[in-house]
Amino acid sequence: MSMIWSSIRTYEFLRLSIIQQQLTFMRYYSQAANLLRILRTLSTFTQRQRIPQLASLPAGNNTILKSSMPTIPFLGSFFGSSSFSSSNKMPENYPVQKSADEWRAVLSPQQFRILREKGTEPAGTGEFDKHYPSAGVYTCAGCHAPLYKASHKFNSGCGWPAYFDSIPGAVTRHEDRTFGMTRTEIVCSKCGGHLGHVFKGEGFNTPTDERHCVNSISLTFSEEDSAAEKKGEGERK
């Protein structure tokens, strides 16, 4: 009888060990499956679909749209990474100069992370992503300088506000070598606040074939063109 009970206990021990191994395998398999699902989603996102242009844009020949956002920048924004680094600092010669503490006093934590630390908001979450007014001006959330007119905005489908041009002199460009690639960063010419990046030659039916990919958090909006421009001129004095 003791041998029978010993055999049963041995059998139960082996069975529980196998079940435990199966559960462990399933846990890691589930984690791997989730990771593959995320990567598949990112891969799908980067495949450009044909996107209808706004009626206000010139109706040129049909254009075959090229690849959208580079994969690595999108991964950076997906995981909330910041491109800020000591080797990539911008020149400190902007008209508006504030210390980090002074910026924190006037900006929200999210605005500070993006404008002053070059962060990126998640795709599709910004206030101005699907914002298409007939008139008005988008201004810098840090210093209120006018940056883009409503007529500059178009639907790129990338998940961030897109503009084909900016108000002359309002945006400054810098070379950005983060994430192992070379891109063109755009900042506010008045305070140096990080706006996003500009991409060229993507095949959009716009006057410049450029896409200023801008964080909504970096912007505010004024419905009156003249009011926004006067506000910017007043702060430049």
mmCIF file of C-alpha atoms in Angstrom:
data_model
loop_
_atom_site.group_PDB
_atom_site.id
_atom_site.type_symbol
_atom_site.label_atom_id
_atom_site.label_comp_id
_atom_site.label_asym_id
_atom_site.label_seq_id
_atom_site.Cartn_x
_atom_site.Cartn_y
_atom_site.Cartn_z
ATOM 1 C CA MET A 1 0.000 0.000 0.000
ATOM 2 C CA SER A 2 2.815 2.393 0.859
ATOM 3 C CA MET A 3 4.333 1.794 -2.540
ATOM 4 C CA ILE A 4 1.021 2.672 -4.177
ATOM 5 C CA TRP A 5 0.740 5.929 -2.234
ATOM 6 C CA SER A 6 4.370 6.706 -3.025
ATOM 7 C CA SER A 7 3.697 6.178 -6.706
ATOM 8 C CA ILE A 8 0.618 8.393 -6.538
ATOM 9 C CA ARG A 9 2.554 11.151 -4.801
ATOM 10 C CA THR A 10 5.334 10.881 -7.376
ATOM 11 C CA TYR A 11 2.789 11.020 -10.176
ATOM 12 C CA GLU A 12 1.079 14.068 -8.641
ATOM 13 C CA PHE A 13 4.424 15.799 -8.151
ATOM 14 C CA LEU A 14 5.370 15.231 -11.784
ATOM 15 C CA ARG A 15 1.956 16.348 -12.978
ATOM 16 C CA LEU A 16 2.133 19.574 -10.943
ATOM 17 C CA SER A 17 5.667 20.225 -12.216
ATOM 18 C CA ILE A 18 4.471 19.846 -15.800
ATOM 19 C CA ILE A 19 1.518 22.157 -15.144
ATOM 20 C CA GLN A 20 3.826 24.747 -13.584
ATOM 21 C CA GLN A 21 6.148 24.560 -16.590
ATOM 22 C CA GLN A 22 3.177 24.963 -18.926
ATOM 23 C CA LEU A 23 1.936 27.996 -17.009
ATOM 24 C CA THR A 24 5.412 29.547 -17.104
ATOM 25 C CA PHE A 25 5.612 28.919 -20.826
ATOM 26 C CA MET A 26 2.168 30.426 -21.366
ATOM 27 C CA ARG A 27 3.103 33.546 -19.378
ATOM 28 C CA TYR A 28 6.222 34.190 -21.443
ATOM 29 C CA TYR A 29 4.392 33.252 -24.623
ATOM 30 C CA SER A 30 1.681 35.806 -23.807
ATOM 31 C CA GLN A 31 4.299 38.511 -23.212
ATOM 32 C CA ALA A 32 6.021 37.658 -26.492
ATOM 33 C CA ALA A 33 2.696 37.666 -28.329
ATOM 34 C CA ASN A 34 1.874 41.115 -26.936
ATOM 35 C CA LEU A 35 5.259 42.424 -28.063
ATOM 36 C CA LEU A 36 4.766 40.995 -31.552
ATOM 37 C CA ARG A 37 1.305 42.548 -31.677
ATOM 38 C CA ILE A 38 2.760 45.964 -30.805
ATOM 39 C CA LEU A 39 5.503 45.631 -33.425
ATOM 40 C CA ARG A 40 2.958 44.546 -36.024
ATOM 41 C CA THR A 41 0.814 47.589 -35.189
ATOM 42 C CA LEU A 42 3.800 49.916 -35.541
ATOM 43 C CA SER A 43 4.736 48.316 -38.857
ATOM 44 C CA THR A 44 1.190 48.748 -40.139
ATOM 45 C CA PHE A 45 1.132 52.389 -38.991
ATOM 46 C CA THR A 46 4.223 53.225 -41.057
ATOM 47 C CA GLN A 47 2.671 52.010 -44.289
ATOM 48 C CA ARG A 48 1.222 55.074 -45.986
ATOM 49 C CA GLN A 49 -2.330 54.952 -47.229
ATOM 50 C CA ARG A 50 -3.651 57.352 -49.850
ATOM 51 C CA ILE A 51 -5.009 60.347 -47.923
ATOM 52 C CA PRO A 52 -7.500 62.869 -49.364
ATOM 53 C CA GLN A 53 -6.199 66.440 -49.297
ATOM 54 C CA LEU A 54 -8.109 69.466 -48.095
ATOM 55 C CA ALA A 55 -10.199 71.302 -50.669
ATOM 56 C CA SER A 56 -8.213 74.474 -50.024
ATOM 57 C CA LEU A 57 -4.997 72.901 -51.330
ATOM 58 C CA PRO A 58 -3.991 73.020 -55.022
ATOM 59 C CA ALA A 59 -5.454 70.121 -56.990
ATOM 60 C CA GLY A 60 -2.396 68.784 -58.776
ATOM 61 C CA ASN A 61 -1.867 65.462 -60.493
ATOM 62 C CA ASN A 62 -2.563 62.299 -58.579
ATOM 63 C CA THR A 63 0.425 61.518 -56.406
ATOM 64 C CA ILE A 64 1.549 58.168 -55.122
ATOM 65 C CA LEU A 65 2.301 58.795 -51.486
ATOM 66 C CA LYS A 66 5.592 57.564 -50.181
ATOM 67 C CA SER A 67 6.532 56.104 -46.829
ATOM 68 C CA SER A 68 5.244 57.985 -43.814
ATOM 69 C CA MET A 69 6.950 58.718 -40.508
ATOM 70 C CA PRO A 70 10.248 56.868 -40.062
ATOM 71 C CA THR A 71 9.767 53.875 -37.791
ATOM 72 C CA ILE A 72 12.351 54.828 -35.175
ATOM 73 C CA PRO A 73 10.973 58.322 -34.445
ATOM 74 C CA PHE A 74 7.530 56.803 -34.028
ATOM 75 C CA LEU A 75 8.911 54.244 -31.569
ATOM 76 C CA GLY A 76 10.470 57.125 -29.644
ATOM 77 C CA SER A 77 7.137 58.895 -29.386
ATOM 78 C CA PHE A 78 5.268 55.657 -28.622
ATOM 79 C CA PHE A 79 7.378 54.999 -25.539
ATOM 80 C CA GLY A 80 7.465 58.677 -24.518
ATOM 81 C CA SER A 81 11.176 59.049 -25.196
ATOM 82 C CA SER A 82 12.853 62.394 -25.364
ATOM 83 C CA SER A 83 15.441 63.355 -27.957
ATOM 84 C CA PHE A 84 17.068 65.760 -25.505
ATOM 85 C CA SER A 85 20.785 65.227 -24.923
ATOM 86 C CA SER A 86 23.731 67.369 -23.926
ATOM 87 C CA SER A 87 25.364 66.745 -27.320
ATOM 88 C CA ASN A 88 22.298 68.032 -29.158
ATOM 89 C CA LYS A 89 21.665 71.324 -27.343
ATOM 90 C CA MET A 90 20.440 74.272 -29.371
ATOM 91 C CA PRO A 91 22.215 77.641 -29.365
ATOM 92 C CA GLU A 92 20.968 79.843 -26.538
ATOM 93 C CA ASN A 93 20.544 83.012 -28.602
ATOM 94 C CA TYR A 94 16.765 83.291 -28.732
ATOM 95 C CA PRO A 95 15.040 86.586 -27.850
ATOM 96 C CA VAL A 96 13.142 84.999 -24.949
ATOM 97 C CA GLN A 97 15.531 83.684 -22.307
ATOM 98 C CA LYS A 98 14.358 81.892 -19.160
ATOM 99 C CA SER A 99 15.959 79.506 -16.715
ATOM 100 C CA ALA A 100 14.572 75.991 -16.311
ATOM 101 C CA ASP A 101 12.851 77.032 -13.085
ATOM 102 C CA GLU A 102 11.286 80.046 -14.783
ATOM 103 C CA TRP A 103 9.954 77.843 -17.582
ATOM 104 C CA ARG A 104 8.547 75.361 -15.069
ATOM 105 C CA ALA A 105 6.691 78.212 -13.389
ATOM 106 C CA VAL A 106 4.786 79.127 -16.568
ATOM 107 C CA LEU A 107 4.468 75.738 -18.296
ATOM 108 C CA SER A 108 2.625 72.584 -17.341
ATOM 109 C CA PRO A 109 4.786 69.486 -16.716
ATOM 110 C CA GLN A 110 3.831 68.108 -20.147
ATOM 111 C CA GLN A 111 4.578 71.411 -21.879
ATOM 112 C CA PHE A 112 7.952 71.603 -20.132
ATOM 113 C CA ARG A 113 8.824 68.017 -21.124
ATOM 114 C CA ILE A 114 8.091 68.669 -24.786
ATOM 115 C CA LEU A 115 9.021 72.329 -25.285
ATOM 116 C CA ARG A 116 12.145 72.421 -23.106
ATOM 117 C CA GLU A 117 13.254 68.755 -23.018
ATOM 118 C CA LYS A 118 12.315 67.825 -26.599
ATOM 119 C CA GLY A 119 9.760 65.188 -25.680
ATOM 120 C CA THR A 120 7.028 63.814 -27.944
ATOM 121 C CA GLU A 121 3.334 63.341 -27.275
ATOM 122 C CA PRO A 122 1.775 59.962 -28.224
ATOM 123 C CA ALA A 123 0.357 59.811 -31.739
ATOM 124 C CA GLY A 124 -3.323 60.597 -32.130
ATOM 125 C CA THR A 125 -3.717 62.162 -28.676
ATOM 126 C CA GLY A 126 -3.057 65.841 -29.411
ATOM 127 C CA GLU A 127 -5.716 68.536 -29.201
ATOM 128 C CA PHE A 128 -4.919 69.866 -32.691
ATOM 129 C CA ASP A 129 -4.365 66.575 -34.541
ATOM 130 C CA LYS A 130 -7.817 66.699 -36.174
ATOM 131 C CA HIS A 131 -8.299 70.448 -35.782
ATOM 132 C CA TYR A 132 -9.006 72.145 -39.140
ATOM 133 C CA PRO A 133 -10.277 75.727 -38.672
ATOM 134 C CA SER A 134 -10.990 77.954 -41.650
ATOM 135 C CA ALA A 135 -8.991 80.834 -40.151
ATOM 136 C CA GLY A 136 -6.739 81.591 -37.221
ATOM 137 C CA VAL A 137 -3.137 81.264 -36.058
ATOM 138 C CA TYR A 138 -1.300 78.580 -34.104
ATOM 139 C CA THR A 139 1.093 80.143 -31.608
ATOM 140 C CA CYS A 140 3.929 78.860 -29.416
ATOM 141 C CA ALA A 141 2.621 77.582 -26.075
ATOM 142 C CA GLY A 142 5.774 78.889 -24.404
ATOM 143 C CA CYS A 143 6.059 82.469 -25.655
ATOM 144 C CA HIS A 144 2.865 82.967 -27.728
ATOM 145 C CA ALA A 145 4.758 83.841 -30.913
ATOM 146 C CA PRO A 146 2.688 83.166 -34.080
ATOM 147 C CA LEU A 147 3.995 80.061 -35.870
ATOM 148 C CA TYR A 148 1.469 78.688 -38.359
ATOM 149 C CA LYS A 149 -1.682 79.938 -40.063
ATOM 150 C CA ALA A 150 -4.791 77.777 -40.264
ATOM 151 C CA SER A 151 -4.345 77.725 -44.045
ATOM 152 C CA HIS A 152 -0.975 75.964 -43.587
ATOM 153 C CA LYS A 153 -2.544 72.922 -41.907
ATOM 154 C CA PHE A 154 -3.420 69.734 -43.786
ATOM 155 C CA ASN A 155 -4.451 66.158 -43.064
ATOM 156 C CA SER A 156 -1.376 63.916 -43.213
ATOM 157 C CA GLY A 157 -2.807 61.027 -41.202
ATOM 158 C CA CYS A 158 0.427 60.740 -39.189
ATOM 159 C CA GLY A 159 -1.185 61.284 -35.777
ATOM 160 C CA TRP A 160 0.273 64.757 -35.150
ATOM 161 C CA PRO A 161 -0.716 68.206 -36.464
ATOM 162 C CA ALA A 162 0.826 68.714 -39.912
ATOM 163 C CA TYR A 163 1.630 71.999 -41.682
ATOM 164 C CA PHE A 164 3.138 72.466 -45.141
ATOM 165 C CA ASP A 165 4.654 75.849 -44.256
ATOM 166 C CA SER A 166 5.104 78.300 -41.388
ATOM 167 C CA ILE A 167 4.860 82.055 -40.903
ATOM 168 C CA PRO A 168 8.114 83.522 -42.349
ATOM 169 C CA GLY A 169 10.889 83.552 -39.767
ATOM 170 C CA ALA A 170 8.754 81.961 -37.047
ATOM 171 C CA VAL A 171 10.391 78.523 -37.102
ATOM 172 C CA THR A 172 14.091 77.657 -36.889
ATOM 173 C CA ARG A 173 15.545 74.359 -38.145
ATOM 174 C CA HIS A 174 18.303 72.286 -36.557
ATOM 175 C CA GLU A 175 19.959 69.034 -37.517
ATOM 176 C CA ASP A 176 18.927 66.245 -35.139
ATOM 177 C CA ARG A 177 21.081 63.092 -35.039
ATOM 178 C CA THR A 178 19.246 61.252 -32.258
ATOM 179 C CA PHE A 179 17.838 57.716 -32.696
ATOM 180 C CA GLY A 180 20.718 56.835 -35.034
ATOM 181 C CA MET A 181 19.443 58.910 -37.966
ATOM 182 C CA THR A 182 19.575 62.450 -39.283
ATOM 183 C CA ARG A 183 16.358 64.478 -39.129
ATOM 184 C CA THR A 184 15.469 68.166 -39.137
ATOM 185 C CA GLU A 185 14.169 69.478 -35.829
ATOM 186 C CA ILE A 186 11.982 72.595 -35.777
ATOM 187 C CA VAL A 187 11.860 75.039 -32.853
ATOM 188 C CA CYS A 188 10.195 78.364 -32.104
ATOM 189 C CA SER A 189 12.487 81.146 -33.341
ATOM 190 C CA LYS A 190 11.540 83.350 -30.415
ATOM 191 C CA CYS A 191 12.105 81.056 -27.404
ATOM 192 C CA GLY A 192 13.721 77.923 -28.856
ATOM 193 C CA GLY A 193 10.833 75.722 -27.731
ATOM 194 C CA HIS A 194 10.795 72.291 -29.375
ATOM 195 C CA LEU A 195 7.940 71.900 -31.872
ATOM 196 C CA GLY A 196 8.713 68.650 -33.681
ATOM 197 C CA HIS A 197 10.396 67.748 -36.975
ATOM 198 C CA VAL A 198 9.978 68.623 -40.632
ATOM 199 C CA PHE A 199 9.948 65.972 -43.382
ATOM 200 C CA LYS A 200 10.290 66.665 -47.098
ATOM 201 C CA GLY A 201 9.545 64.713 -50.270
ATOM 202 C CA GLU A 202 6.819 62.454 -48.903
ATOM 203 C CA GLY A 203 4.573 63.044 -51.906
ATOM 204 C CA PHE A 204 1.852 65.149 -50.306
ATOM 205 C CA ASN A 205 -0.108 67.340 -52.693
ATOM 206 C CA THR A 206 0.882 70.590 -50.991
ATOM 207 C CA PRO A 207 2.683 73.711 -52.281
ATOM 208 C CA THR A 208 5.968 72.812 -50.539
ATOM 209 C CA ASP A 209 5.879 68.987 -50.314
ATOM 210 C CA GLU A 210 6.963 69.446 -46.692
ATOM 211 C CA ARG A 211 5.316 68.189 -43.513
ATOM 212 C CA HIS A 212 5.960 70.070 -40.282
ATOM 213 C CA CYS A 213 5.094 67.354 -37.756
ATOM 214 C CA VAL A 214 4.298 69.328 -34.598
ATOM 215 C CA ASN A 215 3.280 68.387 -31.062
ATOM 216 C CA SER A 216 -0.130 69.798 -30.123
ATOM 217 C CA ILE A 217 1.192 70.512 -26.626
ATOM 218 C CA SER A 218 3.729 72.915 -28.150
ATOM 219 C CA LEU A 219 0.894 75.028 -29.573
ATOM 220 C CA THR A 220 -2.030 77.248 -28.669
ATOM 221 C CA PHE A 221 -4.627 78.536 -31.121
ATOM 222 C CA SER A 222 -6.146 81.959 -31.734
ATOM 223 C CA GLU A 223 -9.174 82.333 -34.004
ATOM 224 C CA GLU A 224 -8.163 85.886 -34.935
ATOM 225 C CA ASP A 225 -5.130 86.189 -37.213
ATOM 226 C CA SER A 226 -4.591 89.853 -36.383
ATOM 227 C CA ALA A 227 -4.988 89.310 -32.635
ATOM 228 C CA ALA A 228 -2.362 86.601 -32.603
ATOM 229 C CA GLU A 229 0.056 88.623 -34.709
ATOM 230 C CA LYS A 230 -0.354 91.687 -32.489
ATOM 231 C CA LYS A 231 0.233 89.539 -29.435
ATOM 232 C CA GLY A 232 3.482 88.287 -30.911
ATOM 233 C CA GLU A 233 4.593 91.772 -31.908
ATOM 234 C CA GLY A 234 3.832 93.101 -28.420
ATOM 235 C CA GLU A 235 5.991 90.477 -26.757
ATOM 236 C CA ARG A 236 8.884 91.133 -29.143
ATOM 237 C CA LYS A 237 9.122 94.736 -27.917
#
